[in-house]
mmCIF file with all atom_site columns, C-alpha atoms in Angstrom:
data_model
loop_
_atom_site.group_PDB
_atom_site.id
_atom_site.type_symbol
_atom_site.label_atom_id
_atom_site.label_alt_id
_atom_site.label_comp_id
_atom_site.label_asym_id
_atom_site.label_entity_id
_atom_site.label_seq_id
_atom_site.pdbx_PDB_ins_code
_atom_site.Cartn_x
_atom_site.Cartn_y
_atom_site.Cartn_z
_atom_site.occupancy
_atom_site.B_iso_or_equiv
_atom_site.pdbx_formal_charge
_atom_site.auth_seq_id
_atom_site.auth_comp_id
_atom_site.auth_asym_id
_atom_site.auth_atom_id
_atom_site.pdbx_PDB_model_num
ATOM 1   C CA . MET B 1 1   ? 78.647 39.665 184.701 1.00 0.00 ? 1   MET B CA 1
ATOM 2   C CA . SER B 1 2   ? 79.380 43.395 184.776 1.00 0.00 ? 2   SER B CA 1
ATOM 3   C CA . ALA B 1 3   ? 79.947 45.246 188.005 1.00 0.00 ? 3   ALA B CA 1
ATOM 4   C CA . LYS B 1 4   ? 77.317 47.636 189.271 1.00 0.00 ? 4   LYS B CA 1
ATOM 5   C CA . SER B 1 5   ? 78.472 51.217 188.896 1.00 0.00 ? 5   SER B CA 1
ATOM 6   C CA . THR B 1 6   ? 78.662 53.598 191.810 1.00 0.00 ? 6   THR B CA 1
ATOM 7   C CA . SER B 1 7   ? 75.841 56.111 191.881 1.00 0.00 ? 7   SER B CA 1
ATOM 8   C CA . LEU B 1 8   ? 76.794 59.756 192.432 1.00 0.00 ? 8   LEU B CA 1
ATOM 9   C CA . THR B 1 9   ? 73.792 61.619 193.812 1.00 0.00 ? 9   THR B CA 1
ATOM 10  C CA . LEU B 1 10  ? 73.005 65.130 194.983 1.00 0.00 ? 10  LEU B CA 1
ATOM 11  C CA . ILE B 1 11  ? 70.648 66.031 197.795 1.00 0.00 ? 11  ILE B CA 1
ATOM 12  C CA . GLN B 1 12  ? 69.797 69.432 199.207 1.00 0.00 ? 12  GLN B CA 1
ATOM 13  C CA . GLY B 1 13  ? 69.180 68.869 202.886 1.00 0.00 ? 13  GLY B CA 1
ATOM 14  C CA . ASP B 1 14  ? 70.644 68.081 206.272 1.00 0.00 ? 14  ASP B CA 1
ATOM 15  C CA . ILE B 1 15  ? 73.691 65.820 206.299 1.00 0.00 ? 15  ILE B CA 1
ATOM 16  C CA . THR B 1 16  ? 72.883 64.698 209.842 1.00 0.00 ? 16  THR B CA 1
ATOM 17  C CA . GLU B 1 17  ? 69.715 63.036 208.511 1.00 0.00 ? 17  GLU B CA 1
ATOM 18  C CA . GLN B 1 18  ? 71.421 60.853 205.901 1.00 0.00 ? 18  GLN B CA 1
ATOM 19  C CA . ALA B 1 19  ? 70.884 57.118 206.404 1.00 0.00 ? 19  ALA B CA 1
ATOM 20  C CA . VAL B 1 20  ? 74.194 55.974 204.917 1.00 0.00 ? 20  VAL B CA 1
ATOM 21  C CA . ASP B 1 21  ? 77.066 53.845 206.114 1.00 0.00 ? 21  ASP B CA 1
ATOM 22  C CA . ALA B 1 22  ? 79.400 56.827 206.555 1.00 0.00 ? 22  ALA B CA 1
ATOM 23  C CA . VAL B 1 23  ? 78.801 60.550 206.869 1.00 0.00 ? 23  VAL B CA 1
ATOM 24  C CA . VAL B 1 24  ? 81.786 62.779 206.216 1.00 0.00 ? 24  VAL B CA 1
ATOM 25  C CA . ASN B 1 25  ? 82.308 65.606 208.677 1.00 0.00 ? 25  ASN B CA 1
ATOM 26  C CA . ALA B 1 26  ? 83.939 68.846 207.565 1.00 0.00 ? 26  ALA B CA 1
ATOM 27  C CA . ALA B 1 27  ? 85.842 68.935 210.845 1.00 0.00 ? 27  ALA B CA 1
ATOM 28  C CA . ASN B 1 28  ? 88.303 71.359 212.313 1.00 0.00 ? 28  ASN B CA 1
ATOM 29  C CA . SER B 1 29  ? 91.708 69.997 213.221 1.00 0.00 ? 29  SER B CA 1
ATOM 30  C CA . SER B 1 30  ? 90.888 69.778 216.943 1.00 0.00 ? 30  SER B CA 1
ATOM 31  C CA . LEU B 1 31  ? 88.272 67.059 216.224 1.00 0.00 ? 31  LEU B CA 1
ATOM 32  C CA . LEU B 1 32  ? 86.356 68.479 219.183 1.00 0.00 ? 32  LEU B CA 1
ATOM 33  C CA . GLY B 1 33  ? 83.430 70.048 217.369 1.00 0.00 ? 33  GLY B CA 1
ATOM 34  C CA . GLY B 1 34  ? 82.892 73.530 216.060 1.00 0.00 ? 34  GLY B CA 1
ATOM 35  C CA . GLY B 1 35  ? 80.426 75.382 213.875 1.00 0.00 ? 35  GLY B CA 1
ATOM 36  C CA . GLY B 1 36  ? 78.652 74.546 210.632 1.00 0.00 ? 36  GLY B CA 1
ATOM 37  C CA . VAL B 1 37  ? 78.590 70.890 209.590 1.00 0.00 ? 37  VAL B CA 1
ATOM 38  C CA . ASP B 1 38  ? 81.056 69.965 212.350 1.00 0.00 ? 38  ASP B CA 1
ATOM 39  C CA . GLY B 1 39  ? 78.872 71.429 215.093 1.00 0.00 ? 39  GLY B CA 1
ATOM 40  C CA . ALA B 1 40  ? 75.700 69.915 213.648 1.00 0.00 ? 40  ALA B CA 1
ATOM 41  C CA . ILE B 1 41  ? 77.231 66.425 213.485 1.00 0.00 ? 41  ILE B CA 1
ATOM 42  C CA . HIS B 1 42  ? 78.539 66.623 217.044 1.00 0.00 ? 42  HIS B CA 1
ATOM 43  C CA . ARG B 1 43  ? 75.221 67.995 218.389 1.00 0.00 ? 43  ARG B CA 1
ATOM 44  C CA . ARG B 1 44  ? 73.008 65.472 216.633 1.00 0.00 ? 44  ARG B CA 1
ATOM 45  C CA . GLY B 1 45  ? 75.421 62.539 216.989 1.00 0.00 ? 45  GLY B CA 1
ATOM 46  C CA . GLY B 1 46  ? 75.802 63.024 220.719 1.00 0.00 ? 46  GLY B CA 1
ATOM 47  C CA . PRO B 1 47  ? 78.654 62.537 223.178 1.00 0.00 ? 47  PRO B CA 1
ATOM 48  C CA . GLU B 1 48  ? 79.807 59.213 221.732 1.00 0.00 ? 48  GLU B CA 1
ATOM 49  C CA . ILE B 1 49  ? 81.400 61.029 218.777 1.00 0.00 ? 49  ILE B CA 1
ATOM 50  C CA . LEU B 1 50  ? 83.150 63.560 220.990 1.00 0.00 ? 50  LEU B CA 1
ATOM 51  C CA . ASN B 1 51  ? 84.412 60.815 223.310 1.00 0.00 ? 51  ASN B CA 1
ATOM 52  C CA . GLU B 1 52  ? 86.002 58.929 220.402 1.00 0.00 ? 52  GLU B CA 1
ATOM 53  C CA . CYS B 1 53  ? 87.463 62.166 219.027 1.00 0.00 ? 53  CYS B CA 1
ATOM 54  C CA . ARG B 1 54  ? 89.026 62.888 222.420 1.00 0.00 ? 54  ARG B CA 1
ATOM 55  C CA . SER B 1 55  ? 90.537 59.392 222.430 1.00 0.00 ? 55  SER B CA 1
ATOM 56  C CA . LEU B 1 56  ? 91.973 59.961 218.945 1.00 0.00 ? 56  LEU B CA 1
ATOM 57  C CA . ARG B 1 57  ? 93.484 63.255 220.089 1.00 0.00 ? 57  ARG B CA 1
ATOM 58  C CA . ALA B 1 58  ? 95.034 61.577 223.123 1.00 0.00 ? 58  ALA B CA 1
ATOM 59  C CA . ALA B 1 59  ? 96.382 58.556 221.227 1.00 0.00 ? 59  ALA B CA 1
ATOM 60  C CA . GLN B 1 60  ? 97.340 59.758 217.747 1.00 0.00 ? 60  GLN B CA 1
ATOM 61  C CA . TYR B 1 61  ? 96.520 63.360 216.972 1.00 0.00 ? 61  TYR B CA 1
ATOM 62  C CA . GLY B 1 62  ? 97.823 65.412 219.879 1.00 0.00 ? 62  GLY B CA 1
ATOM 63  C CA . ARG B 1 63  ? 98.409 68.354 217.557 1.00 0.00 ? 63  ARG B CA 1
ATOM 64  C CA . GLY B 1 64  ? 95.117 67.781 215.782 1.00 0.00 ? 64  GLY B CA 1
ATOM 65  C CA . LEU B 1 65  ? 94.180 66.070 212.532 1.00 0.00 ? 65  LEU B CA 1
ATOM 66  C CA . PRO B 1 66  ? 96.238 67.488 209.653 1.00 0.00 ? 66  PRO B CA 1
ATOM 67  C CA . THR B 1 67  ? 94.490 69.248 206.762 1.00 0.00 ? 67  THR B CA 1
ATOM 68  C CA . GLY B 1 68  ? 93.533 66.820 204.015 1.00 0.00 ? 68  GLY B CA 1
ATOM 69  C CA . ARG B 1 69  ? 93.597 63.747 206.266 1.00 0.00 ? 69  ARG B CA 1
ATOM 70  C CA . ALA B 1 70  ? 90.628 61.676 207.442 1.00 0.00 ? 70  ALA B CA 1
ATOM 71  C CA . VAL B 1 71  ? 89.796 59.479 210.424 1.00 0.00 ? 71  VAL B CA 1
ATOM 72  C CA . ALA B 1 72  ? 86.645 57.604 211.476 1.00 0.00 ? 72  ALA B CA 1
ATOM 73  C CA . THR B 1 73  ? 84.593 57.420 214.646 1.00 0.00 ? 73  THR B CA 1
ATOM 74  C CA . THR B 1 74  ? 81.239 56.026 215.601 1.00 0.00 ? 74  THR B CA 1
ATOM 75  C CA . ALA B 1 75  ? 78.234 57.977 214.326 1.00 0.00 ? 75  ALA B CA 1
ATOM 76  C CA . GLY B 1 76  ? 76.612 58.000 217.753 1.00 0.00 ? 76  GLY B CA 1
ATOM 77  C CA . ARG B 1 77  ? 72.943 58.902 217.364 1.00 0.00 ? 77  ARG B CA 1
ATOM 78  C CA . LEU B 1 78  ? 73.156 59.714 213.648 1.00 0.00 ? 78  LEU B CA 1
ATOM 79  C CA . PRO B 1 79  ? 71.367 57.368 211.204 1.00 0.00 ? 79  PRO B CA 1
ATOM 80  C CA . ALA B 1 80  ? 74.789 56.299 209.876 1.00 0.00 ? 80  ALA B CA 1
ATOM 81  C CA . ARG B 1 81  ? 77.314 53.741 211.118 1.00 0.00 ? 81  ARG B CA 1
ATOM 82  C CA . TRP B 1 82  ? 80.382 55.959 211.077 1.00 0.00 ? 82  TRP B CA 1
ATOM 83  C CA . VAL B 1 83  ? 81.491 59.573 210.870 1.00 0.00 ? 83  VAL B CA 1
ATOM 84  C CA . ILE B 1 84  ? 84.596 60.207 208.813 1.00 0.00 ? 84  ILE B CA 1
ATOM 85  C CA . HIS B 1 85  ? 86.213 63.421 209.991 1.00 0.00 ? 85  HIS B CA 1
ATOM 86  C CA . THR B 1 86  ? 88.304 65.342 207.470 1.00 0.00 ? 86  THR B CA 1
ATOM 87  C CA . VAL B 1 87  ? 89.912 68.756 207.767 1.00 0.00 ? 87  VAL B CA 1
ATOM 88  C CA . GLY B 1 88  ? 89.437 70.923 204.715 1.00 0.00 ? 88  GLY B CA 1
ATOM 89  C CA . PRO B 1 89  ? 91.831 73.703 203.794 1.00 0.00 ? 89  PRO B CA 1
ATOM 90  C CA . VAL B 1 90  ? 91.096 77.382 204.258 1.00 0.00 ? 90  VAL B CA 1
ATOM 91  C CA . HIS B 1 91  ? 90.817 78.989 200.828 1.00 0.00 ? 91  HIS B CA 1
ATOM 92  C CA . SER B 1 92  ? 93.682 81.278 199.835 1.00 0.00 ? 92  SER B CA 1
ATOM 93  C CA . ASP B 1 93  ? 93.884 83.747 196.962 1.00 0.00 ? 93  ASP B CA 1
ATOM 94  C CA . SER B 1 94  ? 97.685 83.594 197.065 1.00 0.00 ? 94  SER B CA 1
ATOM 95  C CA . GLU B 1 95  ? 98.288 79.815 197.320 1.00 0.00 ? 95  GLU B CA 1
ATOM 96  C CA . ASP B 1 96  ? 96.659 76.953 195.406 1.00 0.00 ? 96  ASP B CA 1
ATOM 97  C CA . ARG B 1 97  ? 95.388 74.504 198.029 1.00 0.00 ? 97  ARG B CA 1
ATOM 98  C CA . THR B 1 98  ? 93.247 72.452 195.655 1.00 0.00 ? 98  THR B CA 1
ATOM 99  C CA . ALA B 1 99  ? 95.334 69.315 196.267 1.00 0.00 ? 99  ALA B CA 1
ATOM 100 C CA . LEU B 1 100 ? 94.510 69.510 199.982 1.00 0.00 ? 100 LEU B CA 1
ATOM 101 C CA . LEU B 1 101 ? 90.793 69.843 199.234 1.00 0.00 ? 101 LEU B CA 1
ATOM 102 C CA . ALA B 1 102 ? 90.954 66.871 196.853 1.00 0.00 ? 102 ALA B CA 1
ATOM 103 C CA . SER B 1 103 ? 92.825 64.905 199.514 1.00 0.00 ? 103 SER B CA 1
ATOM 104 C CA . CYS B 1 104 ? 89.863 65.323 201.886 1.00 0.00 ? 104 CYS B CA 1
ATOM 105 C CA . TYR B 1 105 ? 87.686 63.392 199.439 1.00 0.00 ? 105 TYR B CA 1
ATOM 106 C CA . THR B 1 106 ? 90.339 60.807 198.534 1.00 0.00 ? 106 THR B CA 1
ATOM 107 C CA . GLN B 1 107 ? 91.341 60.138 202.151 1.00 0.00 ? 107 GLN B CA 1
ATOM 108 C CA . SER B 1 108 ? 87.695 59.968 203.280 1.00 0.00 ? 108 SER B CA 1
ATOM 109 C CA . LEU B 1 109 ? 86.897 57.402 200.598 1.00 0.00 ? 109 LEU B CA 1
ATOM 110 C CA . GLN B 1 110 ? 89.977 55.363 201.552 1.00 0.00 ? 110 GLN B CA 1
ATOM 111 C CA . VAL B 1 111 ? 88.854 55.349 205.190 1.00 0.00 ? 111 VAL B CA 1
ATOM 112 C CA . ALA B 1 112 ? 85.287 54.460 204.127 1.00 0.00 ? 112 ALA B CA 1
ATOM 113 C CA . ALA B 1 113 ? 86.507 51.578 201.969 1.00 0.00 ? 113 ALA B CA 1
ATOM 114 C CA . GLY B 1 114 ? 88.640 50.318 204.849 1.00 0.00 ? 114 GLY B CA 1
ATOM 115 C CA . LEU B 1 115 ? 85.557 50.250 207.057 1.00 0.00 ? 115 LEU B CA 1
ATOM 116 C CA . GLY B 1 116 ? 83.512 48.438 204.439 1.00 0.00 ? 116 GLY B CA 1
ATOM 117 C CA . ALA B 1 117 ? 81.167 51.393 203.963 1.00 0.00 ? 117 ALA B CA 1
ATOM 118 C CA . ARG B 1 118 ? 79.156 51.061 200.744 1.00 0.00 ? 118 ARG B CA 1
ATOM 119 C CA . THR B 1 119 ? 77.310 54.390 200.979 1.00 0.00 ? 119 THR B CA 1
ATOM 120 C CA . VAL B 1 120 ? 78.995 57.694 201.833 1.00 0.00 ? 120 VAL B CA 1
ATOM 121 C CA . ALA B 1 121 ? 77.566 61.213 202.215 1.00 0.00 ? 121 ALA B CA 1
ATOM 122 C CA . PHE B 1 122 ? 79.799 64.264 201.760 1.00 0.00 ? 122 PHE B CA 1
ATOM 123 C CA . PRO B 1 123 ? 79.100 67.883 202.688 1.00 0.00 ? 123 PRO B CA 1
ATOM 124 C CA . ALA B 1 124 ? 80.519 70.750 200.619 1.00 0.00 ? 124 ALA B CA 1
ATOM 125 C CA . ILE B 1 125 ? 83.907 70.692 202.376 1.00 0.00 ? 125 ILE B CA 1
ATOM 126 C CA . SER B 1 126 ? 85.611 74.063 203.024 1.00 0.00 ? 126 SER B CA 1
ATOM 127 C CA . THR B 1 127 ? 82.786 76.162 201.539 1.00 0.00 ? 127 THR B CA 1
ATOM 128 C CA . GLY B 1 128 ? 81.585 77.611 204.846 1.00 0.00 ? 128 GLY B CA 1
ATOM 129 C CA . VAL B 1 129 ? 83.852 79.487 207.219 1.00 0.00 ? 129 VAL B CA 1
ATOM 130 C CA . TYR B 1 130 ? 86.897 78.286 205.219 1.00 0.00 ? 130 TYR B CA 1
ATOM 131 C CA . ARG B 1 131 ? 85.589 80.449 202.336 1.00 0.00 ? 131 ARG B CA 1
ATOM 132 C CA . TRP B 1 132 ? 86.276 78.109 199.408 1.00 0.00 ? 132 TRP B CA 1
ATOM 133 C CA . PRO B 1 133 ? 84.253 79.310 196.376 1.00 0.00 ? 133 PRO B CA 1
ATOM 134 C CA . VAL B 1 134 ? 81.431 76.792 196.068 1.00 0.00 ? 134 VAL B CA 1
ATOM 135 C CA . GLU B 1 135 ? 81.663 76.415 192.281 1.00 0.00 ? 135 GLU B CA 1
ATOM 136 C CA . ASP B 1 136 ? 85.351 75.515 192.472 1.00 0.00 ? 136 ASP B CA 1
ATOM 137 C CA . ALA B 1 137 ? 84.803 73.279 195.506 1.00 0.00 ? 137 ALA B CA 1
ATOM 138 C CA . ALA B 1 138 ? 82.035 71.417 193.662 1.00 0.00 ? 138 ALA B CA 1
ATOM 139 C CA . ARG B 1 139 ? 84.227 70.854 190.584 1.00 0.00 ? 139 ARG B CA 1
ATOM 140 C CA . THR B 1 140 ? 87.069 69.587 192.775 1.00 0.00 ? 140 THR B CA 1
ATOM 141 C CA . ALA B 1 141 ? 84.790 67.319 194.823 1.00 0.00 ? 141 ALA B CA 1
ATOM 142 C CA . VAL B 1 142 ? 83.063 65.744 191.826 1.00 0.00 ? 142 VAL B CA 1
ATOM 143 C CA . ALA B 1 143 ? 86.264 65.286 189.797 1.00 0.00 ? 143 ALA B CA 1
ATOM 144 C CA . THR B 1 144 ? 88.073 63.729 192.769 1.00 0.00 ? 144 THR B CA 1
ATOM 145 C CA . VAL B 1 145 ? 85.222 61.373 193.630 1.00 0.00 ? 145 VAL B CA 1
ATOM 146 C CA . ARG B 1 146 ? 84.812 60.350 189.977 1.00 0.00 ? 146 ARG B CA 1
ATOM 147 C CA . ALA B 1 147 ? 88.532 59.559 189.766 1.00 0.00 ? 147 ALA B CA 1
ATOM 148 C CA . ALA B 1 148 ? 88.367 57.500 192.972 1.00 0.00 ? 148 ALA B CA 1
ATOM 149 C CA . VAL B 1 149 ? 85.332 55.594 191.705 1.00 0.00 ? 149 VAL B CA 1
ATOM 150 C CA . ALA B 1 150 ? 87.046 54.935 188.372 1.00 0.00 ? 150 ALA B CA 1
ATOM 151 C CA . ALA B 1 151 ? 90.081 53.559 190.219 1.00 0.00 ? 151 ALA B CA 1
ATOM 152 C CA . SER B 1 152 ? 87.938 51.270 192.426 1.00 0.00 ? 152 SER B CA 1
ATOM 153 C CA . PRO B 1 153 ? 84.615 50.799 190.634 1.00 0.00 ? 153 PRO B CA 1
ATOM 154 C CA . ASP B 1 154 ? 83.319 48.104 192.986 1.00 0.00 ? 154 ASP B CA 1
ATOM 155 C CA . ALA B 1 155 ? 84.146 49.852 196.274 1.00 0.00 ? 155 ALA B CA 1
ATOM 156 C CA . PHE B 1 156 ? 80.892 51.805 196.735 1.00 0.00 ? 156 PHE B CA 1
ATOM 157 C CA . ASP B 1 157 ? 77.204 51.619 195.875 1.00 0.00 ? 157 ASP B CA 1
ATOM 158 C CA . GLU B 1 158 ? 76.457 55.323 196.338 1.00 0.00 ? 158 GLU B CA 1
ATOM 159 C CA . ILE B 1 159 ? 78.368 58.488 197.014 1.00 0.00 ? 159 ILE B CA 1
ATOM 160 C CA . ARG B 1 160 ? 76.068 61.309 197.956 1.00 0.00 ? 160 ARG B CA 1
ATOM 161 C CA . PHE B 1 161 ? 76.800 65.025 197.942 1.00 0.00 ? 161 PHE B CA 1
ATOM 162 C CA . VAL B 1 162 ? 74.603 66.720 200.536 1.00 0.00 ? 162 VAL B CA 1
ATOM 163 C CA . VAL B 1 163 ? 74.366 70.486 200.244 1.00 0.00 ? 163 VAL B CA 1
ATOM 164 C CA . PHE B 1 164 ? 72.575 73.012 202.365 1.00 0.00 ? 164 PHE B CA 1
ATOM 165 C CA . ASP B 1 165 ? 71.418 75.789 200.033 1.00 0.00 ? 165 ASP B CA 1
ATOM 166 C CA . ASP B 1 166 ? 70.330 76.557 196.468 1.00 0.00 ? 166 ASP B CA 1
ATOM 167 C CA . ARG B 1 167 ? 73.671 78.053 195.436 1.00 0.00 ? 167 ARG B CA 1
ATOM 168 C CA . ALA B 1 168 ? 75.584 74.926 196.439 1.00 0.00 ? 168 ALA B CA 1
ATOM 169 C CA . ARG B 1 169 ? 72.961 72.675 194.825 1.00 0.00 ? 169 ARG B CA 1
ATOM 170 C CA . GLU B 1 170 ? 73.312 74.583 191.551 1.00 0.00 ? 170 GLU B CA 1
ATOM 171 C CA . ALA B 1 171 ? 77.121 74.393 191.707 1.00 0.00 ? 171 ALA B CA 1
ATOM 172 C CA . TYR B 1 172 ? 77.064 70.634 192.309 1.00 0.00 ? 172 TYR B CA 1
ATOM 173 C CA . GLU B 1 173 ? 74.433 70.096 189.605 1.00 0.00 ? 173 GLU B CA 1
ATOM 174 C CA . ALA B 1 174 ? 76.721 71.877 187.138 1.00 0.00 ? 174 ALA B CA 1
ATOM 175 C CA . ALA B 1 175 ? 79.768 69.880 188.269 1.00 0.00 ? 175 ALA B CA 1
ATOM 176 C CA . LEU B 1 176 ? 77.896 66.585 188.011 1.00 0.00 ? 176 LEU B CA 1
ATOM 177 C CA . ALA B 1 177 ? 76.542 67.477 184.551 1.00 0.00 ? 177 ALA B CA 1
ATOM 178 C CA . ALA B 1 178 ? 80.034 68.247 183.251 1.00 0.00 ? 178 ALA B CA 1
ATOM 179 C CA . SER B 1 179 ? 82.002 65.305 181.994 1.00 0.00 ? 179 SER B CA 1
#
């Protein structure tokens, strides 16, 4: 019997409304909320997320979560079971930080697999205030997720890319269409 393949899907919408096992948060290193996706997840998820983030800061991440790493908390009031917080890199014209961006996806999927999450929703990490060009971010995200799925084909049922606007949707459509 052949294994069911992981579905890679694209949705234009609100990541805080995704009914999945794990929602990935494009967090800042403080883990204490911020703007963009991070702020939306903390606002909609409620104080339970912030309380667990504070505990993580006190116990393990006193200096904050390093860029490219990932850690999980409850999803609070979100329609998901967990939030996986990952810190994307700030884009630089003078230094290639692509490996750090890829690590956000790889580490998040490792955390998700460890939790037993079968469905995972990702935002367009680092494309907001961290200024990563969305076309490049989409190529990196899709290539990294495809490689992770190829390495562990039975780990997930669905990995969803959730984007906010038309430009990001078009960039992810192009990345998903490319082989």
